[in-house]
Amino acid sequence: MIRQFDALAAAATSPAAVRQRVEMLEHVLEGLVTVPLLNRRVGLDVLLDLIPGVGDVVAAALGGWLIWEARTLGMSRWQLARMAGNVGIDFLLGLIPVIGLVPDYLFRSNTRNLRIIKRHLDRHHPAGAVIDR
């Protein structure tokens, strides 16, 4: 029983599993639906901005989860700091009432952070590298 749990835990922290989770979260946060007139994808990050105060905190917490996943991959402190900076800027810009939607729409911190994670995975775990479309 314990060996099965250890095997499941190892599979959940494998680079391929982490890549799949962060890609899924980034899609939910940044590209869930398409805005018809603009033909641009938006996600939960922008939609949460419509809830004053609470939405920004929830979006920042979800962005923090990406950073946590990056930490489990053993990424450097510099990379983690850059990712935290991206989430922090997104959070601060989102705090501006009504106008905060625009920078949140344009500054996609989770997409930037996903790019940093993918670069790390491709460099340090090339067996799980995937060619993006």
mmCIF file of C-alpha atoms in Angstrom:
data_model
loop_
_atom_site.group_PDB
_atom_site.id
_atom_site.type_symbol
_atom_site.label_atom_id
_atom_site.label_comp_id
_atom_site.label_asym_id
_atom_site.label_seq_id
_atom_site.Cartn_x
_atom_site.Cartn_y
_atom_site.Cartn_z
ATOM 1 C CA MET A 1 0.000 0.000 0.000
ATOM 2 C CA ILE A 2 2.758 2.443 0.923
ATOM 3 C CA ARG A 3 4.686 1.575 -2.247
ATOM 4 C CA GLN A 4 1.611 2.376 -4.341
ATOM 5 C CA PHE A 5 1.255 5.743 -2.603
ATOM 6 C CA ASP A 6 4.942 6.504 -3.203
ATOM 7 C CA ALA A 7 4.531 5.591 -6.866
ATOM 8 C CA LEU A 8 1.504 7.873 -7.188
ATOM 9 C CA ALA A 9 3.338 10.720 -5.459
ATOM 10 C CA ALA A 10 6.342 10.305 -7.752
ATOM 11 C CA ALA A 11 4.105 10.296 -10.830
ATOM 12 C CA ALA A 12 2.306 13.451 -9.665
ATOM 13 C CA THR A 13 5.585 15.348 -9.298
ATOM 14 C CA SER A 14 7.118 14.147 -12.556
ATOM 15 C CA PRO A 15 8.062 16.927 -14.992
ATOM 16 C CA ALA A 16 5.480 15.698 -17.522
ATOM 17 C CA ALA A 17 2.676 15.807 -14.930
ATOM 18 C CA VAL A 18 3.734 19.273 -13.777
ATOM 19 C CA ARG A 19 3.831 20.502 -17.382
ATOM 20 C CA GLN A 20 0.315 19.213 -17.963
ATOM 21 C CA ARG A 21 -1.027 20.863 -14.778
ATOM 22 C CA VAL A 22 0.551 24.271 -15.398
ATOM 23 C CA GLU A 23 -0.579 24.312 -19.029
ATOM 24 C CA MET A 24 -4.121 23.500 -17.932
ATOM 25 C CA LEU A 25 -4.114 26.186 -15.239
ATOM 26 C CA GLU A 26 -2.686 28.784 -17.628
ATOM 27 C CA HIS A 27 -5.414 27.952 -20.144
ATOM 28 C CA VAL A 28 -8.124 28.378 -17.501
ATOM 29 C CA LEU A 29 -6.630 31.647 -16.243
ATOM 30 C CA GLU A 30 -5.780 33.234 -19.597
ATOM 31 C CA GLY A 31 -7.706 31.593 -22.438
ATOM 32 C CA LEU A 32 -10.995 30.141 -21.304
ATOM 33 C CA VAL A 33 -13.368 31.978 -23.669
ATOM 34 C CA THR A 34 -13.066 34.153 -26.763
ATOM 35 C CA VAL A 35 -14.347 37.733 -26.707
ATOM 36 C CA PRO A 36 -16.524 37.913 -29.864
ATOM 37 C CA LEU A 37 -15.775 41.426 -31.132
ATOM 38 C CA LEU A 38 -12.088 41.424 -30.239
ATOM 39 C CA ASN A 39 -11.488 37.801 -31.262
ATOM 40 C CA ARG A 40 -9.118 37.459 -28.306
ATOM 41 C CA ARG A 41 -9.178 34.840 -25.592
ATOM 42 C CA VAL A 42 -9.714 35.777 -21.941
ATOM 43 C CA GLY A 43 -9.800 33.605 -18.906
ATOM 44 C CA LEU A 44 -10.660 33.471 -15.276
ATOM 45 C CA ASP A 45 -7.982 36.055 -14.445
ATOM 46 C CA VAL A 46 -9.862 38.809 -16.289
ATOM 47 C CA LEU A 47 -13.288 37.553 -15.254
ATOM 48 C CA LEU A 48 -12.281 37.533 -11.575
ATOM 49 C CA ASP A 49 -11.255 41.175 -11.982
ATOM 50 C CA LEU A 50 -14.956 41.995 -12.244
ATOM 51 C CA ILE A 51 -15.284 41.127 -8.528
ATOM 52 C CA PRO A 52 -13.682 44.069 -6.704
ATOM 53 C CA GLY A 53 -10.903 43.153 -4.294
ATOM 54 C CA VAL A 54 -11.707 39.475 -3.842
ATOM 55 C CA GLY A 55 -11.250 38.578 -7.495
ATOM 56 C CA ASP A 56 -7.728 40.014 -7.582
ATOM 57 C CA VAL A 57 -6.738 38.064 -4.490
ATOM 58 C CA VAL A 58 -8.118 34.798 -5.898
ATOM 59 C CA ALA A 59 -6.378 35.369 -9.245
ATOM 60 C CA ALA A 60 -3.076 36.121 -7.473
ATOM 61 C CA ALA A 61 -3.466 32.970 -5.361
ATOM 62 C CA LEU A 62 -3.989 30.876 -8.501
ATOM 63 C CA GLY A 63 -0.939 32.535 -10.042
ATOM 64 C CA GLY A 64 0.916 31.649 -6.847
ATOM 65 C CA TRP A 65 0.053 28.017 -7.447
ATOM 66 C CA LEU A 66 2.003 28.190 -10.715
ATOM 67 C CA ILE A 67 4.968 29.467 -8.716
ATOM 68 C CA TRP A 68 4.552 26.617 -6.222
ATOM 69 C CA GLU A 69 4.606 24.097 -9.058
ATOM 70 C CA ALA A 70 7.767 25.768 -10.399
ATOM 71 C CA ARG A 71 9.330 25.466 -6.952
ATOM 72 C CA THR A 72 8.652 21.723 -6.899
ATOM 73 C CA LEU A 73 10.566 21.462 -10.185
ATOM 74 C CA GLY A 74 13.631 22.922 -8.477
ATOM 75 C CA MET A 75 13.683 26.163 -10.442
ATOM 76 C CA SER A 76 16.158 28.824 -9.363
ATOM 77 C CA ARG A 77 15.303 31.585 -6.927
ATOM 78 C CA TRP A 78 15.802 34.134 -9.708
ATOM 79 C CA GLN A 79 13.195 32.419 -11.885
ATOM 80 C CA LEU A 80 10.780 32.152 -8.956
ATOM 81 C CA ALA A 81 11.344 35.849 -8.156
ATOM 82 C CA ARG A 82 10.610 36.815 -11.774
ATOM 83 C CA MET A 83 7.424 34.781 -11.673
ATOM 84 C CA ALA A 84 6.392 36.355 -8.353
ATOM 85 C CA GLY A 85 7.080 39.770 -9.875
ATOM 86 C CA ASN A 86 4.793 38.965 -12.805
ATOM 87 C CA VAL A 87 1.988 37.916 -10.448
ATOM 88 C CA GLY A 88 2.609 40.975 -8.247
ATOM 89 C CA ILE A 89 2.424 43.403 -11.165
ATOM 90 C CA ASP A 90 -0.746 41.706 -12.407
ATOM 91 C CA PHE A 91 -2.239 41.930 -8.900
ATOM 92 C CA LEU A 92 -1.377 45.627 -8.446
ATOM 93 C CA LEU A 93 -2.655 46.601 -11.890
ATOM 94 C CA GLY A 94 -5.849 44.654 -11.275
ATOM 95 C CA LEU A 95 -6.539 46.611 -8.078
ATOM 96 C CA ILE A 96 -7.303 49.760 -10.086
ATOM 97 C CA PRO A 97 -11.124 49.915 -10.235
ATOM 98 C CA VAL A 98 -12.640 49.401 -13.714
ATOM 99 C CA ILE A 99 -9.468 50.538 -15.516
ATOM 100 C CA GLY A 100 -7.615 47.546 -14.023
ATOM 101 C CA LEU A 101 -9.358 45.251 -16.490
ATOM 102 C CA VAL A 102 -7.366 46.642 -19.413
ATOM 103 C CA PRO A 103 -3.840 45.989 -18.070
ATOM 104 C CA ASP A 104 -4.996 42.639 -16.725
ATOM 105 C CA TYR A 105 -6.273 41.817 -20.208
ATOM 106 C CA LEU A 106 -2.995 42.868 -21.846
ATOM 107 C CA PHE A 107 -0.401 41.817 -19.204
ATOM 108 C CA ARG A 108 -0.828 38.059 -19.053
ATOM 109 C CA SER A 109 1.323 37.121 -16.072
ATOM 110 C CA ASN A 110 0.335 33.463 -16.111
ATOM 111 C CA THR A 111 1.288 33.088 -19.769
ATOM 112 C CA ARG A 112 4.641 34.720 -19.019
ATOM 113 C CA ASN A 113 5.153 32.387 -16.078
ATOM 114 C CA LEU A 114 4.198 29.347 -18.146
ATOM 115 C CA ARG A 115 6.837 30.377 -20.684
ATOM 116 C CA ILE A 116 9.471 30.511 -17.906
ATOM 117 C CA ILE A 117 8.434 27.057 -16.636
ATOM 118 C CA LYS A 118 8.438 25.547 -20.127
ATOM 119 C CA ARG A 119 11.915 26.944 -20.816
ATOM 120 C CA HIS A 120 13.143 25.348 -17.589
ATOM 121 C CA LEU A 121 11.476 22.013 -18.364
ATOM 122 C CA ASP A 122 12.816 21.928 -21.923
ATOM 123 C CA ARG A 123 16.336 22.700 -20.693
ATOM 124 C CA HIS A 124 16.455 20.430 -17.629
ATOM 125 C CA HIS A 125 13.972 17.685 -18.543
ATOM 126 C CA PRO A 126 14.268 17.330 -22.335
ATOM 127 C CA ALA A 127 12.578 13.925 -22.389
ATOM 128 C CA GLY A 128 9.243 15.633 -21.676
ATOM 129 C CA ALA A 129 9.717 18.421 -24.229
ATOM 130 C CA VAL A 130 6.718 19.138 -26.401
ATOM 131 C CA ILE A 131 6.683 21.087 -29.642
ATOM 132 C CA ASP A 132 4.139 23.904 -29.303
ATOM 133 C CA ARG A 133 1.862 24.845 -32.152
#
